[in-house]
Amino acid sequence: MNGGRFEGRIAAVIGGGSGMGAAISRRLGSEGAHVYVADLDESSARAVAQQVGEDGGTATSRCLDAVQPGELKDLYDEIETEHGVLHVLHHQVGIPGPGGIDVSEKDWQETVDVNMKSPFYASTLAFELLKKANKKGSITLTASTSALVGSPFSPIYSLTKGALTAYVRSLALVGAPEGIRVNVICPGSVDTPMLPTFFGREPGADIEDLKSGFISEFIPLGRAAQPEEIAGVVAFLASDDASFVTGTAIPVDGGIVAK
C-alpha cells in the first residue's frame, strides 16, 4: 500500500483492463479508492478488479464500450446509485490509427470516435457526479507526445490526440468554479501490449528493430516507460497534492519533448 490519498473516494478508469489503465486502476485502489474498472474486454476488467482486491483495495468491474455515450451514462448512473459521487475519472481508451495520409473514411471515423468522441463523452457525462465531490473532482485524459511534437508516422493520431490538449484547457475552465480539475497526460513509449502496434502499421515491418531504434534515437532516458510510472503521475494529478494543477498537458516521456 502506498498510503491513503484516496481513502473514501470513488474512481472510474475507462479502459482499465490492460496496460496503463490496469496499472492506474491498481495504483488508485492501493491508495484507498474504490475503483470502477471499465473495459470493452469484460474478463480483463474482472481480472484487474480482482488484482485490486488482492492488493488490499476494493473495485468493481464493468464491461463497457467507451465509444457509446449510452453505456458511459449507464456506468455513471450505477455509480450515482451506489455511491452518489465520483471523485476521480481517468480515461485511457485510445488506438494508434492508420499510418500515413492515405486513410479510408472508415478508419478515419473509427480513430476519431475512439480518440476524441470517447474522452469527450466520458468526461462531460461524468460532470454532474464530479460536482458532488466537494471540490475534489479530477479528470485526467490520455494523449501522447504526438500531441505535442510532430510525428511523420500517423498524422491522424497526432490530430486526434492533439485535440485533447486544447479540450482540457477549455474543460478546466468549465470545471474550475466547481473545483473540478482537468488535465491530460502525454506519454511517450510505454511498455504495454499496445506498444508494438505503433511500430507495426506497415506490412512486413520488423517491429522489434523499429522499436529499439526509436527508443535509442528519440528517448533521452534510453528506455520505454513502465505502466506503473504513468500510474504514478495520474495518481498525483488526481490527488490533493495537485490541488492547484488544472488545464495542463504533462509529458511523461523520458525527455522526448525536451529535445
Short mmCIF file of N, CA and C in Angstrom, two decimals, residues 71-242:
data_model
loop_
_atom_site.label_atom_id
_atom_site.label_comp_id
_atom_site.label_asym_id
_atom_site.label_seq_id
_atom_site.Cartn_x
_atom_site.Cartn_y
_atom_site.Cartn_z
N GLU A 71 -23.71 3.83 -22.88
CA GLU A 71 -23.06 2.89 -21.95
C GLU A 71 -22.26 3.65 -20.89
N LEU A 72 -21.66 4.75 -21.28
CA LEU A 72 -20.98 5.59 -20.29
C LEU A 72 -21.99 6.13 -19.27
N LYS A 73 -23.14 6.59 -19.76
CA LYS A 73 -24.16 7.13 -18.86
C LYS A 73 -24.66 6.05 -17.91
N ASP A 74 -24.83 4.83 -18.41
CA ASP A 74 -25.27 3.74 -17.55
C ASP A 74 -24.28 3.50 -16.42
N LEU A 75 -22.98 3.58 -16.74
CA LEU A 75 -21.96 3.40 -15.70
C LEU A 75 -22.08 4.49 -14.64
N TYR A 76 -22.22 5.73 -15.08
CA TYR A 76 -22.31 6.83 -14.12
C TYR A 76 -23.60 6.76 -13.31
N ASP A 77 -24.67 6.30 -13.94
CA ASP A 77 -25.92 6.12 -13.20
C ASP A 77 -25.74 5.08 -12.09
N GLU A 78 -25.01 4.02 -12.41
CA GLU A 78 -24.74 2.98 -11.41
C GLU A 78 -23.91 3.54 -10.25
N ILE A 79 -22.87 4.31 -10.60
CA ILE A 79 -22.03 4.90 -9.56
C ILE A 79 -22.84 5.85 -8.69
N GLU A 80 -23.73 6.62 -9.32
CA GLU A 80 -24.56 7.55 -8.54
C GLU A 80 -25.48 6.78 -7.59
N THR A 81 -26.07 5.70 -8.09
CA THR A 81 -26.96 4.90 -7.24
C THR A 81 -26.21 4.28 -6.08
N GLU A 82 -24.99 3.77 -6.35
CA GLU A 82 -24.23 3.06 -5.33
C GLU A 82 -23.50 4.00 -4.36
N HIS A 83 -23.03 5.15 -4.88
CA HIS A 83 -22.16 5.99 -4.05
C HIS A 83 -22.57 7.47 -4.01
N GLY A 84 -23.31 7.93 -5.01
CA GLY A 84 -23.77 9.31 -5.01
C GLY A 84 -22.73 10.33 -5.39
N VAL A 85 -21.53 9.88 -5.77
CA VAL A 85 -20.45 10.82 -6.06
C VAL A 85 -19.36 10.11 -6.86
N LEU A 86 -18.61 10.91 -7.62
CA LEU A 86 -17.40 10.42 -8.29
C LEU A 86 -16.31 11.44 -8.04
N HIS A 87 -15.16 10.98 -7.56
CA HIS A 87 -14.05 11.89 -7.26
C HIS A 87 -12.99 11.90 -8.36
N VAL A 88 -12.74 10.74 -8.96
CA VAL A 88 -11.64 10.61 -9.91
C VAL A 88 -12.14 9.92 -11.17
N LEU A 89 -11.92 10.56 -12.30
CA LEU A 89 -12.19 9.93 -13.59
C LEU A 89 -10.91 9.93 -14.41
N HIS A 90 -10.50 8.76 -14.84
CA HIS A 90 -9.37 8.68 -15.77
C HIS A 90 -9.83 7.97 -17.03
N HIS A 91 -9.52 8.55 -18.19
CA HIS A 91 -9.87 7.97 -19.48
C HIS A 91 -8.60 7.51 -20.19
N GLN A 92 -8.53 6.21 -20.49
CA GLN A 92 -7.33 5.63 -21.07
C GLN A 92 -7.53 5.11 -22.49
N VAL A 93 -8.77 5.03 -22.93
CA VAL A 93 -9.08 4.37 -24.21
C VAL A 93 -8.46 5.14 -25.38
N GLY A 94 -7.81 4.42 -26.30
CA GLY A 94 -7.24 5.05 -27.49
C GLY A 94 -6.71 3.99 -28.43
N ILE A 95 -6.54 4.38 -29.70
CA ILE A 95 -5.95 3.49 -30.70
C ILE A 95 -4.92 4.25 -31.51
N PRO A 96 -3.92 3.54 -32.07
CA PRO A 96 -2.88 4.22 -32.85
C PRO A 96 -3.41 4.85 -34.13
N GLY A 97 -4.44 4.26 -34.72
CA GLY A 97 -4.91 4.74 -36.01
C GLY A 97 -3.98 4.32 -37.13
N PRO A 98 -4.41 4.52 -38.37
CA PRO A 98 -3.59 4.12 -39.51
C PRO A 98 -2.40 5.04 -39.71
N GLY A 99 -1.34 4.51 -40.30
CA GLY A 99 -0.18 5.32 -40.62
C GLY A 99 -0.36 6.05 -41.94
N GLY A 100 0.47 7.06 -42.15
CA GLY A 100 0.45 7.77 -43.42
C GLY A 100 -0.74 8.70 -43.59
N ILE A 101 -0.93 9.17 -44.82
CA ILE A 101 -2.02 10.11 -45.09
C ILE A 101 -3.08 9.51 -46.01
N ASP A 102 -2.88 8.29 -46.46
CA ASP A 102 -3.89 7.60 -47.27
C ASP A 102 -4.80 6.82 -46.34
N VAL A 103 -5.81 7.52 -45.82
CA VAL A 103 -6.66 6.96 -44.76
C VAL A 103 -8.09 6.85 -45.27
N SER A 104 -8.68 5.67 -45.15
CA SER A 104 -10.07 5.49 -45.57
C SER A 104 -11.00 6.23 -44.62
N GLU A 105 -12.19 6.56 -45.11
CA GLU A 105 -13.16 7.23 -44.26
C GLU A 105 -13.53 6.37 -43.06
N LYS A 106 -13.59 5.06 -43.26
CA LYS A 106 -13.92 4.15 -42.17
C LYS A 106 -12.87 4.21 -41.07
N ASP A 107 -11.58 4.15 -41.46
CA ASP A 107 -10.51 4.22 -40.47
C ASP A 107 -10.45 5.59 -39.81
N TRP A 108 -10.70 6.63 -40.60
CA TRP A 108 -10.71 7.99 -40.06
C TRP A 108 -11.78 8.10 -38.97
N GLN A 109 -12.99 7.64 -39.28
CA GLN A 109 -14.09 7.75 -38.33
C GLN A 109 -13.83 6.94 -37.08
N GLU A 110 -13.29 5.74 -37.24
CA GLU A 110 -13.01 4.91 -36.07
C GLU A 110 -11.99 5.58 -35.15
N THR A 111 -10.94 6.16 -35.73
CA THR A 111 -9.91 6.80 -34.93
C THR A 111 -10.46 8.02 -34.21
N VAL A 112 -11.27 8.81 -34.89
CA VAL A 112 -11.89 9.98 -34.26
C VAL A 112 -12.85 9.55 -33.15
N ASP A 113 -13.62 8.50 -33.40
CA ASP A 113 -14.58 8.03 -32.39
C ASP A 113 -13.87 7.58 -31.11
N VAL A 114 -12.82 6.77 -31.28
CA VAL A 114 -12.14 6.23 -30.11
C VAL A 114 -11.31 7.29 -29.40
N ASN A 115 -10.58 8.10 -30.16
CA ASN A 115 -9.62 9.03 -29.56
C ASN A 115 -10.20 10.40 -29.20
N MET A 116 -11.36 10.74 -29.74
CA MET A 116 -11.94 12.06 -29.44
C MET A 116 -13.36 11.97 -28.90
N LYS A 117 -14.22 11.24 -29.59
CA LYS A 117 -15.61 11.13 -29.12
C LYS A 117 -15.67 10.49 -27.73
N SER A 118 -14.94 9.42 -27.55
CA SER A 118 -14.99 8.70 -26.27
C SER A 118 -14.54 9.56 -25.09
N PRO A 119 -13.36 10.21 -25.14
CA PRO A 119 -12.98 11.05 -23.99
C PRO A 119 -13.89 12.24 -23.79
N PHE A 120 -14.47 12.77 -24.88
CA PHE A 120 -15.40 13.89 -24.73
C PHE A 120 -16.61 13.49 -23.90
N TYR A 121 -17.26 12.40 -24.29
CA TYR A 121 -18.47 12.00 -23.58
C TYR A 121 -18.16 11.38 -22.22
N ALA A 122 -17.05 10.69 -22.10
CA ALA A 122 -16.67 10.13 -20.80
C ALA A 122 -16.52 11.24 -19.77
N SER A 123 -15.95 12.36 -20.18
CA SER A 123 -15.72 13.46 -19.23
C SER A 123 -16.95 14.32 -19.02
N THR A 124 -17.67 14.64 -20.08
CA THR A 124 -18.82 15.54 -19.91
C THR A 124 -19.98 14.86 -19.20
N LEU A 125 -20.20 13.58 -19.47
CA LEU A 125 -21.31 12.88 -18.83
C LEU A 125 -21.04 12.63 -17.35
N ALA A 126 -19.77 12.69 -16.95
CA ALA A 126 -19.42 12.49 -15.54
C ALA A 126 -19.48 13.77 -14.73
N PHE A 127 -19.70 14.90 -15.37
CA PHE A 127 -19.56 16.20 -14.71
C PHE A 127 -20.48 16.36 -13.50
N GLU A 128 -21.72 15.94 -13.63
CA GLU A 128 -22.66 16.14 -12.53
C GLU A 128 -22.24 15.35 -11.29
N LEU A 129 -21.73 14.15 -11.50
CA LEU A 129 -21.24 13.35 -10.36
C LEU A 129 -19.99 13.97 -9.75
N LEU A 130 -19.11 14.49 -10.60
CA LEU A 130 -17.87 15.10 -10.11
C LEU A 130 -18.15 16.39 -9.33
N LYS A 131 -19.25 17.06 -9.65
CA LYS A 131 -19.62 18.27 -8.92
C LYS A 131 -19.92 17.97 -7.46
N LYS A 132 -20.27 16.73 -7.16
CA LYS A 132 -20.64 16.33 -5.80
C LYS A 132 -19.43 15.94 -4.96
N ALA A 133 -18.23 16.12 -5.51
CA ALA A 133 -17.02 15.66 -4.83
C ALA A 133 -16.43 16.70 -3.88
N ASN A 134 -17.22 17.70 -3.49
CA ASN A 134 -16.76 18.71 -2.54
C ASN A 134 -15.48 19.40 -3.00
N LYS A 135 -15.50 19.79 -4.28
CA LYS A 135 -14.38 20.50 -4.92
C LYS A 135 -13.08 19.68 -4.92
N LYS A 136 -13.23 18.35 -4.98
CA LYS A 136 -12.07 17.47 -5.08
C LYS A 136 -12.16 16.57 -6.30
N GLY A 137 -12.92 16.99 -7.31
CA GLY A 137 -13.07 16.19 -8.52
C GLY A 137 -11.87 16.34 -9.45
N SER A 138 -11.49 15.23 -10.07
CA SER A 138 -10.37 15.25 -11.01
C SER A 138 -10.69 14.43 -12.24
N ILE A 139 -10.40 15.01 -13.40
CA ILE A 139 -10.47 14.29 -14.68
C ILE A 139 -9.07 14.27 -15.27
N THR A 140 -8.62 13.09 -15.67
CA THR A 140 -7.39 13.00 -16.45
C THR A 140 -7.67 12.22 -17.72
N LEU A 141 -7.17 12.74 -18.82
CA LEU A 141 -7.27 12.09 -20.12
C LEU A 141 -5.87 11.68 -20.57
N THR A 142 -5.81 10.80 -21.53
CA THR A 142 -4.52 10.33 -22.03
C THR A 142 -4.34 10.73 -23.49
N ALA A 143 -3.34 11.55 -23.75
CA ALA A 143 -2.99 11.92 -25.12
C ALA A 143 -1.69 11.19 -25.48
N SER A 144 -0.67 11.92 -25.89
CA SER A 144 0.58 11.31 -26.35
C SER A 144 1.57 12.43 -26.61
N THR A 145 2.85 12.07 -26.65
CA THR A 145 3.83 13.06 -27.09
C THR A 145 3.54 13.51 -28.52
N SER A 146 2.84 12.66 -29.29
CA SER A 146 2.46 13.05 -30.65
C SER A 146 1.45 14.19 -30.67
N ALA A 147 0.89 14.52 -29.50
CA ALA A 147 0.02 15.69 -29.39
C ALA A 147 0.82 16.97 -29.23
N LEU A 148 2.10 16.83 -28.90
CA LEU A 148 2.93 17.99 -28.57
C LEU A 148 4.05 18.25 -29.58
N VAL A 149 4.51 17.20 -30.23
CA VAL A 149 5.57 17.34 -31.24
C VAL A 149 5.11 16.63 -32.51
N GLY A 150 5.66 17.04 -33.63
CA GLY A 150 5.28 16.45 -34.90
C GLY A 150 5.72 15.00 -35.03
N SER A 151 4.88 14.20 -35.68
CA SER A 151 5.22 12.81 -35.96
C SER A 151 4.91 12.53 -37.43
N PRO A 152 5.87 12.02 -38.19
CA PRO A 152 5.61 11.72 -39.60
C PRO A 152 4.87 10.40 -39.79
N PHE A 153 4.68 9.64 -38.73
CA PHE A 153 4.16 8.28 -38.88
C PHE A 153 2.64 8.23 -39.05
N SER A 154 1.91 9.02 -38.27
CA SER A 154 0.45 8.96 -38.34
C SER A 154 -0.15 10.32 -38.01
N PRO A 155 -0.32 11.17 -39.03
CA PRO A 155 -0.91 12.48 -38.79
C PRO A 155 -2.28 12.43 -38.12
N ILE A 156 -3.08 11.40 -38.42
CA ILE A 156 -4.41 11.34 -37.81
C ILE A 156 -4.30 11.06 -36.31
N TYR A 157 -3.28 10.32 -35.90
CA TYR A 157 -3.07 10.08 -34.47
C TYR A 157 -2.72 11.40 -33.78
N SER A 158 -1.82 12.16 -34.40
CA SER A 158 -1.48 13.47 -33.84
C SER A 158 -2.69 14.39 -33.81
N LEU A 159 -3.50 14.35 -34.85
CA LEU A 159 -4.71 15.17 -34.92
C LEU A 159 -5.64 14.87 -33.75
N THR A 160 -5.93 13.60 -33.54
CA THR A 160 -6.91 13.23 -32.52
C THR A 160 -6.37 13.40 -31.11
N LYS A 161 -5.10 13.11 -30.91
CA LYS A 161 -4.53 13.27 -29.58
C LYS A 161 -4.23 14.75 -29.28
N GLY A 162 -3.83 15.50 -30.30
CA GLY A 162 -3.59 16.92 -30.11
C GLY A 162 -4.85 17.66 -29.72
N ALA A 163 -5.99 17.19 -30.19
CA ALA A 163 -7.26 17.83 -29.84
C ALA A 163 -7.50 17.80 -28.34
N LEU A 164 -7.02 16.77 -27.66
CA LEU A 164 -7.27 16.64 -26.24
C LEU A 164 -6.56 17.72 -25.43
N THR A 165 -5.40 18.18 -25.91
CA THR A 165 -4.67 19.21 -25.16
C THR A 165 -5.43 20.53 -25.16
N ALA A 166 -6.10 20.85 -26.27
CA ALA A 166 -6.94 22.05 -26.31
C ALA A 166 -8.22 21.83 -25.52
N TYR A 167 -8.75 20.64 -25.61
CA TYR A 167 -10.01 20.32 -24.93
C TYR A 167 -9.89 20.47 -23.41
N VAL A 168 -8.79 19.98 -22.83
CA VAL A 168 -8.68 20.05 -21.36
C VAL A 168 -8.53 21.49 -20.87
N ARG A 169 -7.93 22.34 -21.69
CA ARG A 169 -7.84 23.74 -21.28
C ARG A 169 -9.23 24.36 -21.16
N SER A 170 -10.09 24.04 -22.12
CA SER A 170 -11.45 24.56 -22.09
C SER A 170 -12.26 23.92 -20.97
N LEU A 171 -12.18 22.60 -20.84
CA LEU A 171 -12.97 21.91 -19.83
C LEU A 171 -12.51 22.29 -18.42
N ALA A 172 -11.22 22.58 -18.28
CA ALA A 172 -10.72 23.03 -16.97
C ALA A 172 -11.38 24.34 -16.56
N LEU A 173 -11.63 25.22 -17.51
CA LEU A 173 -12.29 26.49 -17.20
C LEU A 173 -13.75 26.26 -16.83
N VAL A 174 -14.38 25.30 -17.50
CA VAL A 174 -15.77 24.96 -17.16
C VAL A 174 -15.84 24.38 -15.75
N GLY A 175 -14.88 23.54 -15.41
CA GLY A 175 -14.92 22.84 -14.13
C GLY A 175 -14.41 23.64 -12.95
N ALA A 176 -13.63 24.67 -13.21
CA ALA A 176 -12.97 25.40 -12.11
C ALA A 176 -13.94 25.92 -11.04
N PRO A 177 -15.07 26.53 -11.39
CA PRO A 177 -15.97 27.01 -10.33
C PRO A 177 -16.49 25.90 -9.43
N GLU A 178 -16.50 24.67 -9.93
CA GLU A 178 -16.97 23.53 -9.15
C GLU A 178 -15.82 22.77 -8.49
N GLY A 179 -14.60 23.28 -8.68
CA GLY A 179 -13.45 22.58 -8.12
C GLY A 179 -13.10 21.30 -8.85
N ILE A 180 -13.54 21.17 -10.08
CA ILE A 180 -13.20 20.00 -10.90
C ILE A 180 -11.97 20.33 -11.72
N ARG A 181 -10.88 19.63 -11.46
CA ARG A 181 -9.65 19.86 -12.21
C ARG A 181 -9.58 18.91 -13.40
N VAL A 182 -9.01 19.40 -14.50
CA VAL A 182 -8.96 18.62 -15.73
C VAL A 182 -7.56 18.72 -16.32
N ASN A 183 -6.90 17.59 -16.50
CA ASN A 183 -5.54 17.56 -17.05
C ASN A 183 -5.40 16.42 -18.05
N VAL A 184 -4.36 16.50 -18.85
CA VAL A 184 -4.08 15.44 -19.81
C VAL A 184 -2.62 15.03 -19.69
N ILE A 185 -2.39 13.73 -19.68
CA ILE A 185 -1.02 13.23 -19.69
C ILE A 185 -0.63 12.88 -21.12
N CYS A 186 0.66 13.06 -21.42
CA CYS A 186 1.17 12.80 -22.77
C CYS A 186 2.31 11.80 -22.68
N PRO A 187 2.01 10.51 -22.61
CA PRO A 187 3.07 9.51 -22.52
C PRO A 187 3.85 9.40 -23.83
N GLY A 188 5.12 8.99 -23.69
CA GLY A 188 5.89 8.58 -24.85
C GLY A 188 5.71 7.08 -25.02
N SER A 189 6.77 6.37 -25.33
CA SER A 189 6.69 4.92 -25.46
C SER A 189 6.52 4.29 -24.08
N VAL A 190 5.52 3.43 -23.97
CA VAL A 190 5.24 2.75 -22.70
C VAL A 190 5.20 1.25 -22.98
N ASP A 191 5.83 0.49 -22.12
CA ASP A 191 5.95 -0.95 -22.31
C ASP A 191 4.64 -1.64 -21.98
N THR A 192 3.71 -1.62 -22.94
CA THR A 192 2.41 -2.27 -22.79
C THR A 192 2.15 -3.12 -24.03
N PRO A 193 1.09 -3.95 -24.00
CA PRO A 193 0.77 -4.76 -25.18
C PRO A 193 0.48 -3.93 -26.42
N MET A 194 0.09 -2.66 -26.26
CA MET A 194 -0.23 -1.83 -27.42
C MET A 194 1.01 -1.27 -28.11
N LEU A 195 2.15 -1.21 -27.40
CA LEU A 195 3.32 -0.55 -27.94
C LEU A 195 3.73 -1.08 -29.32
N PRO A 196 3.77 -2.40 -29.53
CA PRO A 196 4.19 -2.88 -30.86
C PRO A 196 3.31 -2.41 -32.00
N THR A 197 2.02 -2.11 -31.71
CA THR A 197 1.13 -1.71 -32.79
C THR A 197 1.52 -0.36 -33.38
N PHE A 198 2.22 0.47 -32.61
CA PHE A 198 2.66 1.76 -33.12
C PHE A 198 3.78 1.60 -34.15
N PHE A 199 4.48 0.47 -34.07
CA PHE A 199 5.60 0.24 -34.98
C PHE A 199 5.26 -0.76 -36.08
N GLY A 200 4.05 -1.30 -36.06
CA GLY A 200 3.70 -2.35 -37.00
C GLY A 200 2.62 -1.96 -37.97
N ARG A 201 2.52 -0.66 -38.28
CA ARG A 201 1.47 -0.22 -39.19
C ARG A 201 1.73 -0.66 -40.63
N GLU A 202 3.01 -0.81 -41.00
CA GLU A 202 3.35 -1.20 -42.37
C GLU A 202 3.54 -2.70 -42.46
N PRO A 203 3.01 -3.35 -43.51
CA PRO A 203 3.18 -4.80 -43.67
C PRO A 203 4.66 -5.18 -43.73
N GLY A 204 5.02 -6.24 -43.03
CA GLY A 204 6.39 -6.74 -43.06
C GLY A 204 7.36 -5.98 -42.19
N ALA A 205 6.87 -5.06 -41.38
CA ALA A 205 7.77 -4.26 -40.53
C ALA A 205 8.43 -5.13 -39.47
N ASP A 206 9.72 -4.89 -39.24
CA ASP A 206 10.43 -5.57 -38.16
C ASP A 206 10.18 -4.76 -36.89
N ILE A 207 9.18 -5.19 -36.13
CA ILE A 207 8.69 -4.37 -35.02
C ILE A 207 9.75 -4.17 -33.96
N GLU A 208 10.43 -5.24 -33.58
CA GLU A 208 11.43 -5.11 -32.52
C GLU A 208 12.58 -4.20 -32.93
N ASP A 209 12.98 -4.31 -34.19
CA ASP A 209 14.07 -3.46 -34.69
C ASP A 209 13.65 -2.00 -34.71
N LEU A 210 12.42 -1.74 -35.19
CA LEU A 210 11.92 -0.37 -35.24
C LEU A 210 11.76 0.20 -33.84
N LYS A 211 11.28 -0.63 -32.92
CA LYS A 211 11.06 -0.17 -31.54
C LYS A 211 12.38 0.18 -30.87
N SER A 212 13.36 -0.70 -30.99
CA SER A 212 14.65 -0.43 -30.33
C SER A 212 15.35 0.75 -30.98
N GLY A 213 15.20 0.92 -32.29
CA GLY A 213 15.79 2.06 -32.97
C GLY A 213 15.18 3.37 -32.53
N PHE A 214 13.85 3.37 -32.37
CA PHE A 214 13.17 4.58 -31.92
C PHE A 214 13.60 4.95 -30.51
N ILE A 215 13.64 3.96 -29.63
CA ILE A 215 13.99 4.22 -28.24
C ILE A 215 15.41 4.78 -28.13
N SER A 216 16.33 4.18 -28.84
CA SER A 216 17.72 4.63 -28.73
C SER A 216 17.93 6.00 -29.36
N GLU A 217 17.16 6.33 -30.39
CA GLU A 217 17.36 7.61 -31.08
C GLU A 217 16.59 8.76 -30.46
N PHE A 218 15.38 8.48 -29.96
CA PHE A 218 14.48 9.58 -29.60
C PHE A 218 14.24 9.75 -28.10
N ILE A 219 14.51 8.74 -27.28
CA ILE A 219 14.19 8.86 -25.86
C ILE A 219 15.48 9.09 -25.07
N PRO A 220 15.69 10.28 -24.55
CA PRO A 220 16.93 10.57 -23.83
C PRO A 220 17.23 9.61 -22.68
N LEU A 221 16.19 9.16 -21.96
CA LEU A 221 16.44 8.22 -20.87
C LEU A 221 16.74 6.81 -21.35
N GLY A 222 16.61 6.58 -22.64
CA GLY A 222 17.08 5.34 -23.24
C GLY A 222 16.23 4.11 -23.00
N ARG A 223 14.96 4.28 -22.65
CA ARG A 223 14.09 3.13 -22.43
C ARG A 223 12.63 3.58 -22.53
N ALA A 224 11.76 2.59 -22.68
CA ALA A 224 10.33 2.87 -22.60
C ALA A 224 9.92 2.98 -21.14
N ALA A 225 8.81 3.66 -20.90
CA ALA A 225 8.27 3.75 -19.55
C ALA A 225 7.59 2.45 -19.16
N GLN A 226 7.51 2.21 -17.87
CA GLN A 226 6.68 1.13 -17.35
C GLN A 226 5.29 1.70 -17.03
N PRO A 227 4.24 0.89 -17.19
CA PRO A 227 2.89 1.40 -16.90
C PRO A 227 2.76 2.00 -15.51
N GLU A 228 3.48 1.45 -14.54
CA GLU A 228 3.39 1.95 -13.18
C GLU A 228 3.92 3.38 -13.06
N GLU A 229 4.84 3.75 -13.95
CA GLU A 229 5.36 5.12 -13.93
C GLU A 229 4.31 6.10 -14.42
N ILE A 230 3.51 5.68 -15.36
CA ILE A 230 2.39 6.51 -15.81
C ILE A 230 1.34 6.61 -14.71
N ALA A 231 1.08 5.48 -14.06
CA ALA A 231 0.09 5.46 -12.98
C ALA A 231 0.45 6.41 -11.86
N GLY A 232 1.73 6.53 -11.55
CA GLY A 232 2.16 7.43 -10.50
C GLY A 232 1.83 8.87 -10.80
N VAL A 233 1.95 9.26 -12.07
CA VAL A 233 1.64 10.63 -12.46
C VAL A 233 0.14 10.88 -12.40
N VAL A 234 -0.64 9.91 -12.87
CA VAL A 234 -2.11 10.06 -12.80
C VAL A 234 -2.57 10.16 -11.36
N ALA A 235 -1.99 9.32 -10.48
CA ALA A 235 -2.37 9.37 -9.06
C ALA A 235 -2.04 10.73 -8.46
N PHE A 236 -0.91 11.29 -8.82
CA PHE A 236 -0.56 12.63 -8.35
C PHE A 236 -1.59 13.65 -8.81
N LEU A 237 -1.91 13.63 -10.10
CA LEU A 237 -2.85 14.61 -10.65
C LEU A 237 -4.24 14.48 -10.04
N ALA A 238 -4.62 13.26 -9.69
CA ALA A 238 -5.96 13.04 -9.13
C ALA A 238 -6.02 13.35 -7.65
N SER A 239 -4.88 13.52 -7.01
CA SER A 239 -4.83 13.68 -5.55
C SER A 239 -4.85 15.15 -5.14
N ASP A 240 -5.00 15.36 -3.84
CA ASP A 240 -4.94 16.72 -3.29
C ASP A 240 -3.55 17.33 -3.44
N ASP A 241 -2.53 16.50 -3.67
CA ASP A 241 -1.19 17.04 -3.89
C ASP A 241 -1.14 17.92 -5.13
N ALA A 242 -2.08 17.72 -6.05
CA ALA A 242 -2.14 18.52 -7.28
C ALA A 242 -3.34 19.45 -7.27
#
